[in-house]
Amino acid sequence: MTLLSAVRTVRRLAGILLLVSSAAAAQSLPPLIHAPQAAQPIQLVAAAIKAEVAGTLATTRIELTFLNPNPRQLEGELQFPLLDGQDVTGFALESLDGQMLPAVPVSKRRGQEVFESIERRGADPALLEQTLGNNFKLRVYPLMPGKARRVSLEISELLLPDRDGRVSYRLPLNLGADTKLSLAIKLHGLAADKVRLAPELRGAEVVSRHGDALVLLERARFASQNLIGLSWPAQTVETVFSDRFDGADFFHAEIPLDLAPAPRPAPKALALIWDASGSGAARDYEREFALLDAYFKTFARLKVTLLLAREKATDVAEPPHEFTIVDGNWQALRAALQAVAYDGASNPAAWHVPAGVDADIALLFSDGLANWGSGRAAGADRTALPLYAVNAAAAGNANLLRELAESSTGGGQYLDLNRLETAQAVAELQQIRPRFQVGQVSGIADLVAPSLYPQQGRLRLAGRLTQADATLNYSLQLADGKFTQHSLRIQSAPESIELVAAVAAKRWAGYRIAQLEARRHLHSAEIERLGSRFGLVSSQTSLLVLESLDDYLRYRITPPAGPLRNEYLARSGKTEADSPAQRSRHLDDLARRFGEVVAWWQRDFPKDAPPKLVAKAEPAAVGAAVREAVMGDMRASESRRASAAPAAAMQPMALMAAPSPVPAAAGNPVAAAGATPAQASIQLQKWQPDAAYAQRLRAANDAERYAVYLDELPGHRNSTAFFLDAADVFFDKGQTDLALRVLSNLAEIDLESRHVLRILAYRLLQAGQTQQALPLLQRVRELAPEEPQSWRDLGLALAADGQGQAALDALWETAARPWDGRFTDIDLTALAELNALIARTPGLDSGRIDPRLLRNLPLDLRAVLAWDADNTDIDLWVIDPNGEKTYYGHPLSYQGGKLSRDFTAGYGPETYSLKTAKPGRYEIRAQFYGHRQQVLSPYTTLMLRLSTGFGTAAQKDANVTLRLSGQKDEVLVGSFEVAGK
């Protein structure tokens, strides 16, 4: 969560919204919101809960009122996981004038862009988004001092019957303090006398209305240290529920089945795929070991091949280890699993059984949070045997694991140990369940099932009704290949009391999205359409609350239904941006600024010793020493004005009237790639972190270094600095494979953080691991396409990988698209790289590019500095052989070294360019001036790209990633050594 200004007092609200299924035992819970830095904790003063239950499908709308008793304004970020079968289907936030504002669905990238844009202005947005797997993030601002604010969440979930045949519904939060409670629960098709209340709900009214049971409770002061709820006997008949949404009728059906599963032949050999990535440290090993213990006890003799799966440069697991289990004794295997070091990113391409491994069945233990390589698991053809995917982590990706298991041969299934007891999970491993297949359908479209196998004896289906009376004929395939035929009649339900609207419709959409999520790379557009239409949070859609009509108009987002939408529709026709015209104006401005660069490049600058009074040309001081003394005072005023001014204002008067660029040659407008640059070399500053753990790693010998790293790891799992530092040590010591494993842990931190993924990709590029960096940069572009850095970074990596045309397209997007005004001159930076790429790579198609912008400008030296933290100001300094410093206050040196405009509100880049270099040493330095946000760690990570012979056939590039420790910190990044001609 970013700070909104340097003077605003900010606290992070760290909390977990615990949404507990019927399988979870009641337990004492921590407060819903925890604010350790606040003087007083945030208080939950009221809760209004409405729920509808049809069969085992429950939809709950929770309205929570929080009070900030502190005298300070707070902002919050709540991160929470949901269980498999749970979906967020609604969200609303109270405005500062007391109105509940429903969220509107937007694309995930759009929601992030708008939220952060408004947040930078100090306004009042809220955003609910899905990160990776079942992890969600709620971002709210502000919580005003001494005032209450309401938040509403709508959750849909599937309840599971217990061994006694009862279904339990538990309130998905802890009311640990005196809280005003309003509760209304509707149980479809259930008699009131079947409902059993938990002790905490005694006194609630239970009545029957229209064939449904209603549970009603109002308490002015309610407190409970346990999850409170109610239970009822599981229904043994079909439960069908329908409703209307967006002009269409949808249904949800739950069908109890009494078909006994067939016993699975006992395997003689088993492949155990054990996800050993860093996130595996959060799995519940006790549950996993309990399952293995109970399962192995059923064997007199079993051969087990252990395959450890984590980050690898190739799609293979680590070398297999074989164990023989006799009479259930698996102590040697257990000891091996207990000794596993959970480290590195999660590579799903390794979740398969390699050729040559003897196995009749495979068990995969993983959370499914794929974040390395393509992010996709190997197909069923790679695991041509029954595969059971087992999850015992609160945060996971059930969709991916289920798809992988159910697409394997022989009836593999997904086993969620968060919801299954050990005996239930063992029983699933020992049997083959009937498999659902669609038959003849009348009056039903878009049928979808969350699983092809009945879960806990129940088959669940959802679909869209095309007529009032519909029939579904379906079959179940048994273990012997035979089929049993079944029929289900579905009718549109009459009007009835609805506490929560569109339950069946949203559940259908949730099933369909979950089905598509397993192959998100193929179905992202459909996921986004469904999430937007039904208002669901998904990997492609978020829920956004805006308070101001002006903001809805500014960002062209349609408000929720009501007066605000009517006013928006009346005014929006005049506010739509003219994108083609806007792009044309941008290209005209870019051509003008590019003309100024060409004029600078064509100018001859002296290479002799500068006059002693050259410092008088600088805007605020005489001499380098004086400049340093007054820099802090002048920065806030003069530099800010300069960075906000037009590009020409930063240049000498001679450049302001520069002509538009003229192609170098009619046949080849991007010529001069063969120009002979100065003989120059690059020296990168060796990064030596001084943290105690880094010193331990450097002091250790090669054989013990990884053990030392593992010893330090538990205390630093969420530290980007730790993994960067440790990886640097391993790289420096020549242990490249271990360095890459250590570095890959960044993909496990702050799931789908574009900042962290950028750092990881830059460091991989520095290590020459372009193939590993590309999927990360492609994901960053998906997460933040509104940031030009996402396109430029990907373009440069594609160029390094030899994909010239794709690189050209990405760089042209960076140059040609109109960006937010805070991304100063990044289009010029990308344009220079684009022209250099064309000059060095024959045969590229540059037909899309404006001819005014096609001209290569070779340079002897070039340095480009970027950083990881948004709203942060880093300064690039270059000190040349004359002793002259080129920096934001002196952007053009005596010998012609040119610095781009000051970048103060984003990630950079700042660029230094020198056409003809005077012989001698050039030092490249960076200074952390300041920031207006909470950065990822106590450090800001810098990424610098140094080039010699830029835009020529002799171009050489070097990348370096290092850190600044705090405000005013300065570091030597690297240097150029230019030989005399």
JSON list of C-alpha atoms in Angstrom, two decimals, residues 307-413:
[
{"chain": "A", "resi": 307, "resn": "LEU", "atom": "CA", "xyz": [10.56, -36.42, -7.06]},
{"chain": "A", "resi": 308, "resn": "LEU", "atom": "CA", "xyz": [11.38, -33.00, -5.60]},
{"chain": "A", "resi": 309, "resn": "ALA", "atom": "CA", "xyz": [9.95, -30.23, -7.78]},
{"chain": "A", "resi": 310, "resn": "ARG", "atom": "CA", "xyz": [10.95, -26.57, -7.65]},
{"chain": "A", "resi": 311, "resn": "GLU", "atom": "CA", "xyz": [12.61, -23.94, -9.82]},
{"chain": "A", "resi": 312, "resn": "LYS", "atom": "CA", "xyz": [14.79, -25.42, -12.53]},
{"chain": "A", "resi": 313, "resn": "ALA", "atom": "CA", "xyz": [16.22, -23.99, -15.72]},
{"chain": "A", "resi": 314, "resn": "THR", "atom": "CA", "xyz": [14.65, -26.97, -17.51]},
{"chain": "A", "resi": 315, "resn": "ASP", "atom": "CA", "xyz": [11.25, -28.62, -17.12]},
{"chain": "A", "resi": 316, "resn": "VAL", "atom": "CA", "xyz": [12.47, -31.50, -14.99]},
{"chain": "A", "resi": 317, "resn": "ALA", "atom": "CA", "xyz": [12.35, -32.31, -11.32]},
{"chain": "A", "resi": 318, "resn": "GLU", "atom": "CA", "xyz": [15.44, -33.00, -9.24]},
{"chain": "A", "resi": 319, "resn": "PRO", "atom": "CA", "xyz": [16.98, -36.48, -9.50]},
{"chain": "A", "resi": 320, "resn": "PRO", "atom": "CA", "xyz": [14.56, -39.13, -8.17]},
{"chain": "A", "resi": 321, "resn": "HIS", "atom": "CA", "xyz": [15.11, -41.04, -4.93]},
{"chain": "A", "resi": 322, "resn": "GLU", "atom": "CA", "xyz": [13.68, -44.52, -4.46]},
{"chain": "A", "resi": 323, "resn": "PHE", "atom": "CA", "xyz": [12.26, -46.01, -1.25]},
{"chain": "A", "resi": 324, "resn": "THR", "atom": "CA", "xyz": [10.68, -49.35, -0.46]},
{"chain": "A", "resi": 325, "resn": "ILE", "atom": "CA", "xyz": [7.87, -49.38, 2.11]},
{"chain": "A", "resi": 326, "resn": "VAL", "atom": "CA", "xyz": [7.24, -52.68, 3.86]},
{"chain": "A", "resi": 327, "resn": "ASP", "atom": "CA", "xyz": [4.23, -53.19, 6.14]},
{"chain": "A", "resi": 328, "resn": "GLY", "atom": "CA", "xyz": [3.54, -49.47, 6.22]},
{"chain": "A", "resi": 329, "resn": "ASN", "atom": "CA", "xyz": [7.01, -48.55, 7.50]},
{"chain": "A", "resi": 330, "resn": "TRP", "atom": "CA", "xyz": [7.96, -45.36, 5.66]},
{"chain": "A", "resi": 331, "resn": "GLN", "atom": "CA", "xyz": [10.35, -43.81, 8.20]},
{"chain": "A", "resi": 332, "resn": "ALA", "atom": "CA", "xyz": [13.19, -43.38, 5.70]},
{"chain": "A", "resi": 333, "resn": "LEU", "atom": "CA", "xyz": [10.91, -41.54, 3.27]},
{"chain": "A", "resi": 334, "resn": "ARG", "atom": "CA", "xyz": [9.43, -39.47, 6.08]},
{"chain": "A", "resi": 335, "resn": "ALA", "atom": "CA", "xyz": [12.90, -38.45, 7.21]},
{"chain": "A", "resi": 336, "resn": "ALA", "atom": "CA", "xyz": [13.74, -37.41, 3.65]},
{"chain": "A", "resi": 337, "resn": "LEU", "atom": "CA", "xyz": [10.58, -35.28, 3.44]},
{"chain": "A", "resi": 338, "resn": "GLN", "atom": "CA", "xyz": [11.24, -33.71, 6.82]},
{"chain": "A", "resi": 339, "resn": "ALA", "atom": "CA", "xyz": [14.70, -32.74, 5.61]},
{"chain": "A", "resi": 340, "resn": "VAL", "atom": "CA", "xyz": [13.43, -31.00, 2.45]},
{"chain": "A", "resi": 341, "resn": "ALA", "atom": "CA", "xyz": [14.64, -27.43, 2.11]},
{"chain": "A", "resi": 342, "resn": "TYR", "atom": "CA", "xyz": [11.76, -25.34, 0.77]},
{"chain": "A", "resi": 343, "resn": "ASP", "atom": "CA", "xyz": [13.46, -22.92, -1.52]},
{"chain": "A", "resi": 344, "resn": "GLY", "atom": "CA", "xyz": [13.03, -21.42, -4.97]},
{"chain": "A", "resi": 345, "resn": "ALA", "atom": "CA", "xyz": [10.07, -20.59, -7.17]},
{"chain": "A", "resi": 346, "resn": "SER", "atom": "CA", "xyz": [7.28, -22.99, -8.19]},
{"chain": "A", "resi": 347, "resn": "ASN", "atom": "CA", "xyz": [7.80, -24.48, -11.63]},
{"chain": "A", "resi": 348, "resn": "PRO", "atom": "CA", "xyz": [4.65, -26.40, -12.66]},
{"chain": "A", "resi": 349, "resn": "ALA", "atom": "CA", "xyz": [6.44, -27.91, -15.64]},
{"chain": "A", "resi": 350, "resn": "ALA", "atom": "CA", "xyz": [8.14, -30.22, -13.13]},
{"chain": "A", "resi": 351, "resn": "TRP", "atom": "CA", "xyz": [4.84, -31.55, -11.74]},
{"chain": "A", "resi": 352, "resn": "HIS", "atom": "CA", "xyz": [4.87, -34.73, -13.77]},
{"chain": "A", "resi": 353, "resn": "VAL", "atom": "CA", "xyz": [6.43, -38.17, -13.75]},
{"chain": "A", "resi": 354, "resn": "PRO", "atom": "CA", "xyz": [9.48, -38.30, -16.05]},
{"chain": "A", "resi": 355, "resn": "ALA", "atom": "CA", "xyz": [9.89, -41.08, -18.52]},
{"chain": "A", "resi": 356, "resn": "GLY", "atom": "CA", "xyz": [11.62, -44.11, -17.04]},
{"chain": "A", "resi": 357, "resn": "VAL", "atom": "CA", "xyz": [10.12, -43.76, -13.55]},
{"chain": "A", "resi": 358, "resn": "ASP", "atom": "CA", "xyz": [8.27, -46.94, -12.55]},
{"chain": "A", "resi": 359, "resn": "ALA", "atom": "CA", "xyz": [4.84, -45.96, -11.18]},
{"chain": "A", "resi": 360, "resn": "ASP", "atom": "CA", "xyz": [1.20, -47.08, -11.31]},
{"chain": "A", "resi": 361, "resn": "ILE", "atom": "CA", "xyz": [-0.13, -43.94, -9.64]},
{"chain": "A", "resi": 362, "resn": "ALA", "atom": "CA", "xyz": [1.19, -40.45, -8.87]},
{"chain": "A", "resi": 363, "resn": "LEU", "atom": "CA", "xyz": [0.62, -38.16, -5.87]},
{"chain": "A", "resi": 364, "resn": "LEU", "atom": "CA", "xyz": [1.42, -34.47, -6.22]},
{"chain": "A", "resi": 365, "resn": "PHE", "atom": "CA", "xyz": [1.70, -32.46, -2.98]},
{"chain": "A", "resi": 366, "resn": "SER", "atom": "CA", "xyz": [1.63, -28.77, -3.86]},
{"chain": "A", "resi": 367, "resn": "ASP", "atom": "CA", "xyz": [-0.22, -25.49, -3.28]},
{"chain": "A", "resi": 368, "resn": "GLY", "atom": "CA", "xyz": [-0.49, -25.01, -7.05]},
{"chain": "A", "resi": 369, "resn": "LEU", "atom": "CA", "xyz": [0.89, -21.46, -6.94]},
{"chain": "A", "resi": 370, "resn": "ALA", "atom": "CA", "xyz": [2.81, -21.59, -10.22]},
{"chain": "A", "resi": 371, "resn": "ASN", "atom": "CA", "xyz": [5.10, -18.62, -10.72]},
{"chain": "A", "resi": 372, "resn": "TRP", "atom": "CA", "xyz": [8.08, -19.80, -12.75]},
{"chain": "A", "resi": 373, "resn": "GLY", "atom": "CA", "xyz": [8.61, -20.55, -16.41]},
{"chain": "A", "resi": 374, "resn": "SER", "atom": "CA", "xyz": [5.41, -20.53, -18.45]},
{"chain": "A", "resi": 375, "resn": "GLY", "atom": "CA", "xyz": [3.32, -20.84, -15.29]},
{"chain": "A", "resi": 376, "resn": "ARG", "atom": "CA", "xyz": [1.57, -23.87, -16.80]},
{"chain": "A", "resi": 377, "resn": "ALA", "atom": "CA", "xyz": [1.69, -27.48, -15.72]},
{"chain": "A", "resi": 378, "resn": "ALA", "atom": "CA", "xyz": [2.71, -30.32, -17.95]},
{"chain": "A", "resi": 379, "resn": "GLY", "atom": "CA", "xyz": [-0.23, -31.83, -19.80]},
{"chain": "A", "resi": 380, "resn": "ALA", "atom": "CA", "xyz": [-1.83, -35.18, -19.12]},
{"chain": "A", "resi": 381, "resn": "ASP", "atom": "CA", "xyz": [0.28, -36.69, -21.85]},
{"chain": "A", "resi": 382, "resn": "ARG", "atom": "CA", "xyz": [3.30, -36.07, -19.59]},
{"chain": "A", "resi": 383, "resn": "THR", "atom": "CA", "xyz": [1.61, -37.95, -16.70]},
{"chain": "A", "resi": 384, "resn": "ALA", "atom": "CA", "xyz": [-0.10, -40.91, -18.39]},
{"chain": "A", "resi": 385, "resn": "LEU", "atom": "CA", "xyz": [-1.28, -42.47, -15.13]},
{"chain": "A", "resi": 386, "resn": "PRO", "atom": "CA", "xyz": [-3.76, -41.52, -12.38]},
{"chain": "A", "resi": 387, "resn": "LEU", "atom": "CA", "xyz": [-2.59, -38.32, -10.66]},
{"chain": "A", "resi": 388, "resn": "TYR", "atom": "CA", "xyz": [-3.97, -37.14, -7.33]},
{"chain": "A", "resi": 389, "resn": "ALA", "atom": "CA", "xyz": [-3.17, -33.49, -6.56]},
{"chain": "A", "resi": 390, "resn": "VAL", "atom": "CA", "xyz": [-3.11, -32.89, -2.80]},
{"chain": "A", "resi": 391, "resn": "ASN", "atom": "CA", "xyz": [-3.26, -29.43, -1.22]},
{"chain": "A", "resi": 392, "resn": "ALA", "atom": "CA", "xyz": [-2.75, -28.66, 2.47]},
{"chain": "A", "resi": 393, "resn": "ALA", "atom": "CA", "xyz": [-2.02, -24.91, 2.20]},
{"chain": "A", "resi": 394, "resn": "ALA", "atom": "CA", "xyz": [-4.43, -22.10, 3.08]},
{"chain": "A", "resi": 395, "resn": "ALA", "atom": "CA", "xyz": [-3.27, -20.22, -0.02]},
{"chain": "A", "resi": 396, "resn": "GLY", "atom": "CA", "xyz": [-3.31, -22.25, -3.20]},
{"chain": "A", "resi": 397, "resn": "ASN", "atom": "CA", "xyz": [-4.56, -22.64, -6.75]},
{"chain": "A", "resi": 398, "resn": "ALA", "atom": "CA", "xyz": [-7.21, -25.34, -6.64]},
{"chain": "A", "resi": 399, "resn": "ASN", "atom": "CA", "xyz": [-8.28, -24.70, -10.24]},
{"chain": "A", "resi": 400, "resn": "LEU", "atom": "CA", "xyz": [-4.88, -25.58, -11.64]},
{"chain": "A", "resi": 401, "resn": "LEU", "atom": "CA", "xyz": [-4.46, -28.63, -9.42]},
{"chain": "A", "resi": 402, "resn": "ARG", "atom": "CA", "xyz": [-7.95, -29.93, -10.20]},
{"chain": "A", "resi": 403, "resn": "GLU", "atom": "CA", "xyz": [-7.47, -29.53, -13.95]},
{"chain": "A", "resi": 404, "resn": "LEU", "atom": "CA", "xyz": [-4.13, -31.32, -13.79]},
{"chain": "A", "resi": 405, "resn": "ALA", "atom": "CA", "xyz": [-5.56, -34.22, -11.77]},
{"chain": "A", "resi": 406, "resn": "GLU", "atom": "CA", "xyz": [-8.82, -34.67, -13.67]},
{"chain": "A", "resi": 407, "resn": "SER", "atom": "CA", "xyz": [-7.09, -34.55, -17.05]},
{"chain": "A", "resi": 408, "resn": "SER", "atom": "CA", "xyz": [-4.82, -37.45, -16.09]},
{"chain": "A", "resi": 409, "resn": "THR", "atom": "CA", "xyz": [-5.74, -40.98, -17.02]},
{"chain": "A", "resi": 410, "resn": "GLY", "atom": "CA", "xyz": [-7.42, -43.44, -14.69]},
{"chain": "A", "resi": 411, "resn": "GLY", "atom": "CA", "xyz": [-9.60, -41.15, -12.59]},
{"chain": "A", "resi": 412, "resn": "GLY", "atom": "CA", "xyz": [-7.18, -38.86, -10.75]},
{"chain": "A", "resi": 413, "resn": "GLN", "atom": "CA", "xyz": [-8.72, -36.25, -8.47]}
]
